[in-house]
Short mmCIF file of C-alpha atoms and ligand atoms in Angstrom, two decimals:
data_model
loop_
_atom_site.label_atom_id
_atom_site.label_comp_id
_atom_site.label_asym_id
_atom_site.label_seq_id
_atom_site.Cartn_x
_atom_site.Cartn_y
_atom_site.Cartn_z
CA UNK A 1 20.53 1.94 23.76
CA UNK A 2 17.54 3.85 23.81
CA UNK A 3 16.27 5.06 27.41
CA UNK A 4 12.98 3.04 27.81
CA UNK A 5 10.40 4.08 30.10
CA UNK A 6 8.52 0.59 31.79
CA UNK A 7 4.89 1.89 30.15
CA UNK A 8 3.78 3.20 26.46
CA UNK A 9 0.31 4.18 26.09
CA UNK A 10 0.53 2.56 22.49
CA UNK A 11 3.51 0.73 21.30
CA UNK A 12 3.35 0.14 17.51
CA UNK A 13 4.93 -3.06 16.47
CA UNK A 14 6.73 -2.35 13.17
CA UNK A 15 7.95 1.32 12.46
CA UNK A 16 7.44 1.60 8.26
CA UNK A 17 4.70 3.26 7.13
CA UNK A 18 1.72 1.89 8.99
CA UNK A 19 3.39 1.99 12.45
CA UNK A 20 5.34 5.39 11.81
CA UNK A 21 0.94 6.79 10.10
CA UNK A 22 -0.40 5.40 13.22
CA UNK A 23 1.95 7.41 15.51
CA UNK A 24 2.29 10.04 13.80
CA UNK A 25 -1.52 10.75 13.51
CA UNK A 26 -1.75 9.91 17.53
CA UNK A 27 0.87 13.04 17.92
CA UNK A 28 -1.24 15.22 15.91
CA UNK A 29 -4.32 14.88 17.55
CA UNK A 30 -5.20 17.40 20.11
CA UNK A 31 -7.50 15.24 21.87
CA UNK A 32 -4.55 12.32 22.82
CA UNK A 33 -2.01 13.32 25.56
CA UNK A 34 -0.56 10.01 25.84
CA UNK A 35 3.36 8.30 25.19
CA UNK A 36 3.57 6.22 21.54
CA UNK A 37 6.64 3.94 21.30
CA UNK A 38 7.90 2.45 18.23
CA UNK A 39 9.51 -0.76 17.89
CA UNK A 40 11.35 -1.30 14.52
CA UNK A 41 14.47 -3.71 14.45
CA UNK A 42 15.57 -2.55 10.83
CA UNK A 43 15.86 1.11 10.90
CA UNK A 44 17.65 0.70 7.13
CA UNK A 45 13.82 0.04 6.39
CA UNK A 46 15.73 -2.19 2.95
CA UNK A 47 13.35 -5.39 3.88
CA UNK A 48 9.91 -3.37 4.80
CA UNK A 49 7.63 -3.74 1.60
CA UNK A 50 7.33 0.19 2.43
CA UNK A 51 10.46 0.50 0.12
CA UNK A 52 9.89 -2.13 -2.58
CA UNK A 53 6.48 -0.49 -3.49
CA UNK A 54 5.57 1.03 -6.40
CA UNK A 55 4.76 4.45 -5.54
CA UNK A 56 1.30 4.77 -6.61
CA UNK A 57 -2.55 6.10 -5.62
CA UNK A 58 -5.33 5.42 -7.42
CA UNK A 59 -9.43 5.92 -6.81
CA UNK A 60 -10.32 3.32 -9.38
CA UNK A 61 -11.23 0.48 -6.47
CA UNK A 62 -14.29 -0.87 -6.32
CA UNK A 63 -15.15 -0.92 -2.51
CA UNK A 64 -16.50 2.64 -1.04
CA UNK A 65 -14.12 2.12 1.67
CA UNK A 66 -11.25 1.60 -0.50
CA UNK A 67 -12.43 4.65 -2.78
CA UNK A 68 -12.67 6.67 0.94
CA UNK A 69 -9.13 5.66 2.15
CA UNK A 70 -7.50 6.51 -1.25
CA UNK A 71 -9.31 10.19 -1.73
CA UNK A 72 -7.81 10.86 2.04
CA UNK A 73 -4.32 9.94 0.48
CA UNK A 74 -5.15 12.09 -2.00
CA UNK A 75 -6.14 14.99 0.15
CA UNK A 76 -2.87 14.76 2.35
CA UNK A 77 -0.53 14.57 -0.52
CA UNK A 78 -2.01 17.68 -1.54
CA UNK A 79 -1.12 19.20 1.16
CA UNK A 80 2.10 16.90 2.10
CA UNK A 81 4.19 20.02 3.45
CA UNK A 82 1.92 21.51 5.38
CA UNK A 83 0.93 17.75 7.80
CA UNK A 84 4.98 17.28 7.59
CA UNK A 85 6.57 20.10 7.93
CA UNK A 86 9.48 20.59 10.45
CA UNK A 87 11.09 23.77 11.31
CA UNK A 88 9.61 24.65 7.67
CA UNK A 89 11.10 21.61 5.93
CA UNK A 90 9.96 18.67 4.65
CA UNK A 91 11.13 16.04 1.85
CA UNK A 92 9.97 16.05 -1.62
CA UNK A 93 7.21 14.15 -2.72
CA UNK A 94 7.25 14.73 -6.37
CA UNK A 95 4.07 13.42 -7.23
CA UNK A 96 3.24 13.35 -10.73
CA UNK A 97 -0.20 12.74 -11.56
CA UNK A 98 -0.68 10.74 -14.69
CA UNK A 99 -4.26 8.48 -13.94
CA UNK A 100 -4.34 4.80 -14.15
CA UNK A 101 -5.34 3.55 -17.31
CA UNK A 102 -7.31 -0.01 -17.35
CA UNK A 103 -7.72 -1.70 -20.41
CA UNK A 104 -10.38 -3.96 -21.72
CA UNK A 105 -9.93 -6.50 -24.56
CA UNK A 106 -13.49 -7.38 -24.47
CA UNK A 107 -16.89 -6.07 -24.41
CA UNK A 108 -17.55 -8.09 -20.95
CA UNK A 109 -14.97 -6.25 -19.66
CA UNK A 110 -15.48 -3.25 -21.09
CA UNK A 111 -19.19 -3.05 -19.72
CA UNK A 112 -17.78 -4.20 -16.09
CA UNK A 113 -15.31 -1.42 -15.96
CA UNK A 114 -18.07 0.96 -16.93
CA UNK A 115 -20.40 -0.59 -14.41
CA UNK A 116 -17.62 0.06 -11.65
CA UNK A 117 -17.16 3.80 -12.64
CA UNK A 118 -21.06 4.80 -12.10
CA UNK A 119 -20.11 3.57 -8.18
CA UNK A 120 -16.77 5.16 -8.59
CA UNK A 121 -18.01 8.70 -10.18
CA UNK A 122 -21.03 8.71 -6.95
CA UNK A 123 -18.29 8.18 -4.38
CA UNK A 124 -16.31 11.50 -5.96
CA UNK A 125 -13.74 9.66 -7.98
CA UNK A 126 -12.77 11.15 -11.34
CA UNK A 127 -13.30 8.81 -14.30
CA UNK A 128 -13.56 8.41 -17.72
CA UNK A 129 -14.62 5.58 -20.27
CA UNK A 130 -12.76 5.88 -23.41
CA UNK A 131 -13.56 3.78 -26.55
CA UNK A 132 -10.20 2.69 -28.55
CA UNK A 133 -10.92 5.82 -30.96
CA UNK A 134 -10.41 8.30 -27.67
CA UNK A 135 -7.09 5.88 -26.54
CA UNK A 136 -5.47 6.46 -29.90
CA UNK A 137 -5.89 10.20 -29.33
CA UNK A 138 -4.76 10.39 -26.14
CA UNK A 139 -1.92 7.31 -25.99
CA UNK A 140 -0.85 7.54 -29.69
CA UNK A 141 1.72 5.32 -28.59
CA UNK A 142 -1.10 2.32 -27.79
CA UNK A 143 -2.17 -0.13 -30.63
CA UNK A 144 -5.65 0.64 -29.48
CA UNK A 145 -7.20 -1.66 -32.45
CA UNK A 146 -6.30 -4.61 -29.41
CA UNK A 147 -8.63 -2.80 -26.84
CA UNK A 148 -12.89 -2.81 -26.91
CA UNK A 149 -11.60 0.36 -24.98
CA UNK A 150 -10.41 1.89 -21.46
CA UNK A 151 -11.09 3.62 -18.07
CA UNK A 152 -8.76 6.50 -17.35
CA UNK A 153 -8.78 8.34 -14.06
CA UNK A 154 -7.97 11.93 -13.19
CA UNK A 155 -4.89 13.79 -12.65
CA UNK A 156 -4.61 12.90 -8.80
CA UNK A 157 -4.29 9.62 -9.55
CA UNK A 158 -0.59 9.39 -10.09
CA UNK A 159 3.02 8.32 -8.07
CA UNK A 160 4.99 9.92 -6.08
CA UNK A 161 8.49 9.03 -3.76
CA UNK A 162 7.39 6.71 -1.20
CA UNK A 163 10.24 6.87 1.00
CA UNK A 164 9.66 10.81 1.16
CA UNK A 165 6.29 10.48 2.00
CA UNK A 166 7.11 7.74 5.01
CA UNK A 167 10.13 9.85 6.22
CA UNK A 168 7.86 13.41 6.64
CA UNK A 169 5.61 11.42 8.82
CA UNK A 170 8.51 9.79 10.67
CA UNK A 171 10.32 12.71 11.18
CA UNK A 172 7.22 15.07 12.34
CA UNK A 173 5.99 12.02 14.67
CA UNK A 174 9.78 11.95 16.34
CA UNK A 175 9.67 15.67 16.78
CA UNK A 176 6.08 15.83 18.05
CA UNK A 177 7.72 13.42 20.48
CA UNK A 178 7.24 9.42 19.62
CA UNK A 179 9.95 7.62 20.43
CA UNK A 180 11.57 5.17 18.40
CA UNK A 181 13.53 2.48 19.50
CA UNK A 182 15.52 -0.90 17.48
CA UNK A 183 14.31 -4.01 18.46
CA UNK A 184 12.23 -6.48 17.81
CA UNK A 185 9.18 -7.84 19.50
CA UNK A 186 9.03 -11.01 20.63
CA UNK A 187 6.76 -11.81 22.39
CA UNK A 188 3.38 -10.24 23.83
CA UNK A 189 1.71 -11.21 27.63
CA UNK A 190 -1.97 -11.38 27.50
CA UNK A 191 -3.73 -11.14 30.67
CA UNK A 192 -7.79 -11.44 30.45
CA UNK A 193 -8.28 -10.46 26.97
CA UNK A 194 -5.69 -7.58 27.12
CA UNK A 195 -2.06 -7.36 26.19
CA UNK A 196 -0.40 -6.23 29.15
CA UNK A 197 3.57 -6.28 28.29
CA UNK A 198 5.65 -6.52 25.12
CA UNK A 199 8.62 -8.09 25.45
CA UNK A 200 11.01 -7.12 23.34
CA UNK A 201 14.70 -9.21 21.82
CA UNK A 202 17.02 -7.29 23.41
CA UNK A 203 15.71 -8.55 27.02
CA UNK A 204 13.31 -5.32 28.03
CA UNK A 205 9.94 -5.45 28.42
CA UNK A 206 7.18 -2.77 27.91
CA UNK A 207 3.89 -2.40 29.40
CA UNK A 208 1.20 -1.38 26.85
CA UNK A 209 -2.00 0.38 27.04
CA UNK A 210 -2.81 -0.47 23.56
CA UNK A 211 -0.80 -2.57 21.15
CA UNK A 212 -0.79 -1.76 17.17
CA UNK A 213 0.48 -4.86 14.74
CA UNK A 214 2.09 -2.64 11.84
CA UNK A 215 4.96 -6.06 11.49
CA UNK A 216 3.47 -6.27 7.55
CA UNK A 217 4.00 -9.49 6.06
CA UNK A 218 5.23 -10.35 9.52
CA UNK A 219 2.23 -9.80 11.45
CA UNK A 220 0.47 -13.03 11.61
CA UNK A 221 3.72 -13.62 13.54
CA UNK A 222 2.46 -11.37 16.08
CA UNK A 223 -0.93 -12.31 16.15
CA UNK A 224 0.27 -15.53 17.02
CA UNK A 225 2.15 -14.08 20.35
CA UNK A 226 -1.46 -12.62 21.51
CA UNK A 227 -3.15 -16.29 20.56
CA UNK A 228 -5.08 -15.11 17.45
CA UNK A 229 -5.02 -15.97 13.75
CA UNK A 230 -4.41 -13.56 11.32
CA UNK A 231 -5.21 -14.62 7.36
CA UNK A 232 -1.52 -12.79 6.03
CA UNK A 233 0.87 -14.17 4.14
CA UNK A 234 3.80 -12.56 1.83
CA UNK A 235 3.51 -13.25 -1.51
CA UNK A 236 6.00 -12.54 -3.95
CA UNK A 237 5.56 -9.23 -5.75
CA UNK A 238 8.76 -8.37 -8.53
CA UNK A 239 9.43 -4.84 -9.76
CA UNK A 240 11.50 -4.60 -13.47
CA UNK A 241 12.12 -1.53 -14.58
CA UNK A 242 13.19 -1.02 -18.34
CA UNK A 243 14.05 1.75 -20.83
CA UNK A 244 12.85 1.52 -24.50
CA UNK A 245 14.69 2.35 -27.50
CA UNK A 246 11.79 4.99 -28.99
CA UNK A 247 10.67 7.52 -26.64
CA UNK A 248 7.20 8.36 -25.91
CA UNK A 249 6.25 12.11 -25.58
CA UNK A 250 2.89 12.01 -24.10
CA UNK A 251 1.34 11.11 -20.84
CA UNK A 252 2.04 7.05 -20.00
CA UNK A 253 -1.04 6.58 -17.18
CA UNK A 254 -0.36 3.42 -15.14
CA UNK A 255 -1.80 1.09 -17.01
CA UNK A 256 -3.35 -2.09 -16.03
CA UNK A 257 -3.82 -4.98 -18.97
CA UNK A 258 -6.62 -7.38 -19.17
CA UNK A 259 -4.35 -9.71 -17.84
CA UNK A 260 -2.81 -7.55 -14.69
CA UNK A 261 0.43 -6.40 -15.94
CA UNK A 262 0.51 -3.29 -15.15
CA UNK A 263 3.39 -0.66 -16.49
CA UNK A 264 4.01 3.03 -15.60
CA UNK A 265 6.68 5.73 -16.59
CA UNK A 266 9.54 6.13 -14.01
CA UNK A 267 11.66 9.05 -14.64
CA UNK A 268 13.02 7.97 -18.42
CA UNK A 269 12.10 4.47 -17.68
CA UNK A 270 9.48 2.61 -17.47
CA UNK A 271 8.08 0.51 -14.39
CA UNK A 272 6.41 -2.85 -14.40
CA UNK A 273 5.71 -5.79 -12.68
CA UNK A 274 2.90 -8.58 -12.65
CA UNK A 275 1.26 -11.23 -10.65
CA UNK A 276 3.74 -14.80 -10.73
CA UNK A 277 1.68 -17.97 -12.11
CA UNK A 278 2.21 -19.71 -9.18
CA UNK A 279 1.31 -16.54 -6.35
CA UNK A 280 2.01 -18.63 -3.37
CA UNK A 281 3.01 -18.25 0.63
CA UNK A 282 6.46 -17.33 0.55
CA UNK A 283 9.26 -17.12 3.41
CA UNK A 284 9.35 -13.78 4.81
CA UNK A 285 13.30 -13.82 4.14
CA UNK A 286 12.80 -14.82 0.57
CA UNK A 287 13.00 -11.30 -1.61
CA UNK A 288 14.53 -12.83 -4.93
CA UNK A 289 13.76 -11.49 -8.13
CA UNK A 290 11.19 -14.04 -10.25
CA UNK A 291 13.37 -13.22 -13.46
CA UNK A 292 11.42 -14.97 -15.83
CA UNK A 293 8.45 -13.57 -14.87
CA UNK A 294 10.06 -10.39 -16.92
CA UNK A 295 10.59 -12.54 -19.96
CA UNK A 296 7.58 -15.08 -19.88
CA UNK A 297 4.83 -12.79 -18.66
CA UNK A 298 5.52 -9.42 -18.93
CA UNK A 299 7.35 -8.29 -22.27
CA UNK A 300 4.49 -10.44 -24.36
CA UNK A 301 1.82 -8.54 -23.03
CA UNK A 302 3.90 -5.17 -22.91
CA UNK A 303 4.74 -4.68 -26.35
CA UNK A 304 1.31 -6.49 -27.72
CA UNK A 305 -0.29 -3.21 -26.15
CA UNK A 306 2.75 -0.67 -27.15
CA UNK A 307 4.43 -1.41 -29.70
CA UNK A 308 7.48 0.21 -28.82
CA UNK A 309 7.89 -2.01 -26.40
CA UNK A 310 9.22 -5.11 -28.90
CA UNK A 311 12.88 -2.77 -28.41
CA UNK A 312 13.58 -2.67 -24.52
CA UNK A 313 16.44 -3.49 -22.21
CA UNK A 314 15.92 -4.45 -18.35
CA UNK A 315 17.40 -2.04 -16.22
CA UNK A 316 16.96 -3.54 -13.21
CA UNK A 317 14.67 -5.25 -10.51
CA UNK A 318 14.30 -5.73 -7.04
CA UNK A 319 11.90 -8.17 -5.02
CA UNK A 320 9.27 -7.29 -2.82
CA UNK A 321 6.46 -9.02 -0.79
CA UNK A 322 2.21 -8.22 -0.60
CA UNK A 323 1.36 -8.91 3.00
CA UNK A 324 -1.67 -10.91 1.25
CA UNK A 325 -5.01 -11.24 2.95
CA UNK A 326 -5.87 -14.52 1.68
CA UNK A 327 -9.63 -14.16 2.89
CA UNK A 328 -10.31 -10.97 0.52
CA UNK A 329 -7.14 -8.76 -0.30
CA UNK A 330 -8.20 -6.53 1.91
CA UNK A 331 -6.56 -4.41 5.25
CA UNK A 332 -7.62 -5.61 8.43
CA UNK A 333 -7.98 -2.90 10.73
CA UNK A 334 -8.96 -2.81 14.55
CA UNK A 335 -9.17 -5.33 17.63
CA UNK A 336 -10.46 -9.37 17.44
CA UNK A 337 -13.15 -9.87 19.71
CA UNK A 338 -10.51 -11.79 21.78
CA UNK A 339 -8.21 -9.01 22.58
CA UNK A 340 -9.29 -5.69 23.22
CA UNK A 341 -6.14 -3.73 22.88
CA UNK A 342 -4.26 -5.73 20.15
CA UNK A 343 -5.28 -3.73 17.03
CA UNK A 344 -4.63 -5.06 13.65
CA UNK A 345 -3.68 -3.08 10.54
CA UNK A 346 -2.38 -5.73 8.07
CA UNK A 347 -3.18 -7.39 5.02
CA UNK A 348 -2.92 -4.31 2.61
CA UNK A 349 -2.49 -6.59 -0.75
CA UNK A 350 -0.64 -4.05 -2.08
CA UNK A 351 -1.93 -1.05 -1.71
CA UNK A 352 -1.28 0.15 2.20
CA UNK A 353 1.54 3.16 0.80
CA UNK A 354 -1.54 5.27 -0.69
CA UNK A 355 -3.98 3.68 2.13
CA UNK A 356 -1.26 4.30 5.38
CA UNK A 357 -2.62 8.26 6.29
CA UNK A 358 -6.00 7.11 6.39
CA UNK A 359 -5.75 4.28 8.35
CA UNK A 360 -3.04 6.70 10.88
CA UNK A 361 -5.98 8.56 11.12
CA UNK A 362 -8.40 5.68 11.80
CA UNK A 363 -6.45 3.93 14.66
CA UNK A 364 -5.59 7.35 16.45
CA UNK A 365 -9.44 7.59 16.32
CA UNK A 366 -10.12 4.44 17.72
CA UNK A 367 -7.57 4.80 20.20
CA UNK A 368 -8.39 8.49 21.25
CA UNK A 369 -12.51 7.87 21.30
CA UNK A 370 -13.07 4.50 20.88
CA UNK A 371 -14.76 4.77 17.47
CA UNK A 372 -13.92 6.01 14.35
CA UNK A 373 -14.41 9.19 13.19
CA UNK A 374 -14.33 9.99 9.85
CA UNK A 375 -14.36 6.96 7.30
CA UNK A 376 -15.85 4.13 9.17
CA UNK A 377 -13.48 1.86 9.05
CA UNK A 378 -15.82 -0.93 10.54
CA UNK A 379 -16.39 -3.09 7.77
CA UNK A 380 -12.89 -3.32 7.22
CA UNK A 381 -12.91 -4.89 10.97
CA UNK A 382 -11.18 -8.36 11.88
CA UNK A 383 -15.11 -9.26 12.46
CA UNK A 384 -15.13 -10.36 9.00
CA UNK A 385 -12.41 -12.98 9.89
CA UNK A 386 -13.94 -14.90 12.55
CA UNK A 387 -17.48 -14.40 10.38
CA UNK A 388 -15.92 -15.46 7.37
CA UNK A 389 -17.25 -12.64 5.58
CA UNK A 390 -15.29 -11.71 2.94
CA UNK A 391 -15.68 -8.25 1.23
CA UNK A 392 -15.76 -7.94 -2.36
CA UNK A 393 -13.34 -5.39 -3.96
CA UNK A 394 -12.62 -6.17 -7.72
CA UNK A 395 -9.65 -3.96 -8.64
CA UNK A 396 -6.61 -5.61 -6.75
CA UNK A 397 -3.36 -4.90 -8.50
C1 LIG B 401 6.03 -4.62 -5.57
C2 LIG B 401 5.12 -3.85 -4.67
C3 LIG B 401 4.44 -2.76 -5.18
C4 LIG B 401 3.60 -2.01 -4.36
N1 LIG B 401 3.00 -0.90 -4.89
C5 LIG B 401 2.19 -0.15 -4.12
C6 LIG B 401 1.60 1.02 -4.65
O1 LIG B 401 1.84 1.39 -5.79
N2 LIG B 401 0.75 1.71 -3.86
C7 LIG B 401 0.46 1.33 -2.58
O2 LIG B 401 -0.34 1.98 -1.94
N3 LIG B 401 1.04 0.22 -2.05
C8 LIG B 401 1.89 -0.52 -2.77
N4 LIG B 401 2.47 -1.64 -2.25
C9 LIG B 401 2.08 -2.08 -0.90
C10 LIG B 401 2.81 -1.32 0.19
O3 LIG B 401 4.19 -1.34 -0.04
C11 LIG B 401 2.50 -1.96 1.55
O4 LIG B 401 1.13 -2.23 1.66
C12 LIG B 401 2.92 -1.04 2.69
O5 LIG B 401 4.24 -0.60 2.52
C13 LIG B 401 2.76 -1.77 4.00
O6 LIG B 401 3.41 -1.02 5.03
P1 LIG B 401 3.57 -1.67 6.44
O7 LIG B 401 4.23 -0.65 7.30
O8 LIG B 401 2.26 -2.23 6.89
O9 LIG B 401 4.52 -2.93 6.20
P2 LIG B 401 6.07 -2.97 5.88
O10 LIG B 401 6.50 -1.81 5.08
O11 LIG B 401 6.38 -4.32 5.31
O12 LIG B 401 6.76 -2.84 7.30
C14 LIG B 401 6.60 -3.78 8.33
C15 LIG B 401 7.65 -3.46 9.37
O13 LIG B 401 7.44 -4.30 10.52
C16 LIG B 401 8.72 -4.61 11.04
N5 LIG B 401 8.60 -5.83 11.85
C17 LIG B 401 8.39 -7.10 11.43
N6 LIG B 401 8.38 -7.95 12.46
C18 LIG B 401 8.56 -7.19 13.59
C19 LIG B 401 8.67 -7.49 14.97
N7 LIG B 401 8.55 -8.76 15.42
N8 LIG B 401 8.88 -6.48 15.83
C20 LIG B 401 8.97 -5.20 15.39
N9 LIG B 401 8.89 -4.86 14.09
C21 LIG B 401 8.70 -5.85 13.20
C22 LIG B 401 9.60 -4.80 9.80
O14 LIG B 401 10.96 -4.66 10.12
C23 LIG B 401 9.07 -3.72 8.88
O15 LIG B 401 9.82 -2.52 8.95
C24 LIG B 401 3.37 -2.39 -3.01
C25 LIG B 401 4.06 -3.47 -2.50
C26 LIG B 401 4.93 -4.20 -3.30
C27 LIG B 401 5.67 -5.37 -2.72
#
């Protein structure tokens, strides 16, 4: 059993890749000098939607703030070994940088996705709109005469190993000191507006300067222990990979249909997955495979797009969970007005892999000077939740 001390500066509830960003970016800052504890009862990680994900960053979003979180991804990818590093080691990201490719079928949607890129090209994103003449050229695998045409994004757009890039920031924020410890929480005392203690399943209790709810699609859970509503659900969220018969020599961007299948290249596969007709609460136990979502949703739109596709075999397929923010698909970052020190950083709707350094960096802000820093992070504040505000971002995957 771990050797507890009775008091954490910040104890992050949940130790995947929000809770392991957040401490990890509070032992890298020169200006904090305080203790970060880790609670994380699964230390196999096999049921945090950190290893079910896809693997992917994009800057095609249409929010600023989204665009902002993405390009810091970006940024520390690009220099992965250098923020990870220990005793000059660090695991392999292998990022590959392909671009996401969305398609539109119509000229509705092919004027909205060039609307979006004016924003997107001002905020530094790297964009393109192709017409089905350019897709041919570059995809000459596509049956482009389906498409009014396409926005492709640049090379740092891409995927990469997930678990690599969660495990260099686990194992720098262990050796810059953080401790880690398996439990669970269960329960959080809340004494005027402040969380004093967390109490944890195996019987010990921690005081808390500051608590962080990284528990994913478990963290309404929590925010119930401090009194407070949090809009989070899971929602079911299948990955199929297949391999088809033909191979395809050129570049295979992710690629997003008109109707939100989306597909990628994985190794010699290929990687896919969809949103299920009926996208619905879910148990956070429940991590079965939607099979015929494979069959019924998927192939049809697959191979209408790529040929090719008509001659593939399922390889296999795991289930994983969106911790869905049912107000606006959108992370939740910072306190309620309720309770000061309970900060928030949940509802990622799928994209909180490529979006976990930046918000690190964001809560060791707020937690080392009260305010944020870089990207303001504000509007992405649980404010909006007890306003009912939502805020509008168009590209969710
Ligand atoms: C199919 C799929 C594809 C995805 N693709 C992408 C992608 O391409 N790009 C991208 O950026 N994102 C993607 N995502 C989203 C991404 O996986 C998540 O947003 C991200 O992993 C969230 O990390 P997290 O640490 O907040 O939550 P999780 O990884 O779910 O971890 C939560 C942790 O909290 C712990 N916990 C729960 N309850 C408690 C408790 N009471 N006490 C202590 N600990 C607790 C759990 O054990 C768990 O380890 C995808 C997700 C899915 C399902």
């Amino acid at each position: 059993m771990t050797d507890l001390t009775a008091h954490y500066d910040v104890v992050c509830i949940g130790g995947a890749m929000t809770g392991t960003a957040a401490a990890y970016f509070l032992s890298e800052n020169p200006d904090f000098d305080g203790s970060v504890l880790v609670v994380e009862p699964d230390w196999t990680y096999d049921f945090a939607n950190t290893t079910r994900a896809q693997n992917s960053i994009r800057a095609q979003f249409t929010n600023e703030v989204n665009i902002a979180l993405s390009t810091f991804g970006m940024d520390f990818i690009d220099d992965f070994h250098h923020h990870v590093e220990v005793n000059g080691e660090s695991p392999e990201l292998n990022f590959r940088g392909t671009g996401y490719l969305f398609l539109a079928d119509t000229d509705e949607l092919y004027d909205q996705l060039e609307r979006e890129s004016v924003d997107q090209l001002a905020r530094g994103a790297d964009v393109e709109m192709l017409r089905p003449g350019q897709v041919a050229e570059r995809f000459p695998y596509m049956d482009a005469d389906r498409l009014t045409g396409a926005r492709l994004g640049g090379m740092r757009e891409g995927s990469f190993d997930g678990w690599a890039l969660f495990q260099g920031l686990r194992q720098r924020a262990v050796h810059n000191g953080v401790t880690y410890v398996k439990d669970r929480v269960v329960g959080l005392d809340v004494l005027r507006s402040r969380v004093t203690t967390v109490r944890l399943e195996s019987g010990r209790s921690v005081g808390c300067g500051v608590a962080i709810d990284a528990a994913g699609c478990r963290a309404r859970q929590i925010a119930v222990m401090a009194g407070l509503d949090l809009p989070v659900e899971p929602r079911a969220r299948t990955s199929f990979v297949f391999a088809c018969r033909e191979p395809i020599e050129s570049v295979v961007p992710l690629t997003i249909t008109p109707a939100g299948v989306h597909f990628r290249r994985e190794q010699h596969h290929f990687m896919c997955g969809t949103v299920p007709r009926d996208d619905v609460a879910i148990d956070p136990d429940d991590f079965d495979v939607r099979h015929d979502e494979f069959e019924d949703q998927i192939w049809p739109v697959v191979s209408t797009y790529v040929p090719r596709f008509d001659q593939i075999r399922l390889v296999t397929s795991w289930g994983g969970q969106y911790d869905y923010n049912t107000l606006d698909h959108n992370l939740i970052i910072g306190p309620s007005s309720q309770v000061e020190n309970l900060l928030f950083a949940n509802g990622f709707s799928g994209h909180g892999l490529q979006q976990g350094p930046a918000v690190g960096r964001g809560l060791s802000e707020l937690i080392t000077y009260g305010e944020y820093r870089t990207i303001d992070l504000t509007p992405l504040g649980y404010g909006r939740i007890e306003r009912n505000e939502p805020i509008v971002e168009h590209a969710i995957i």
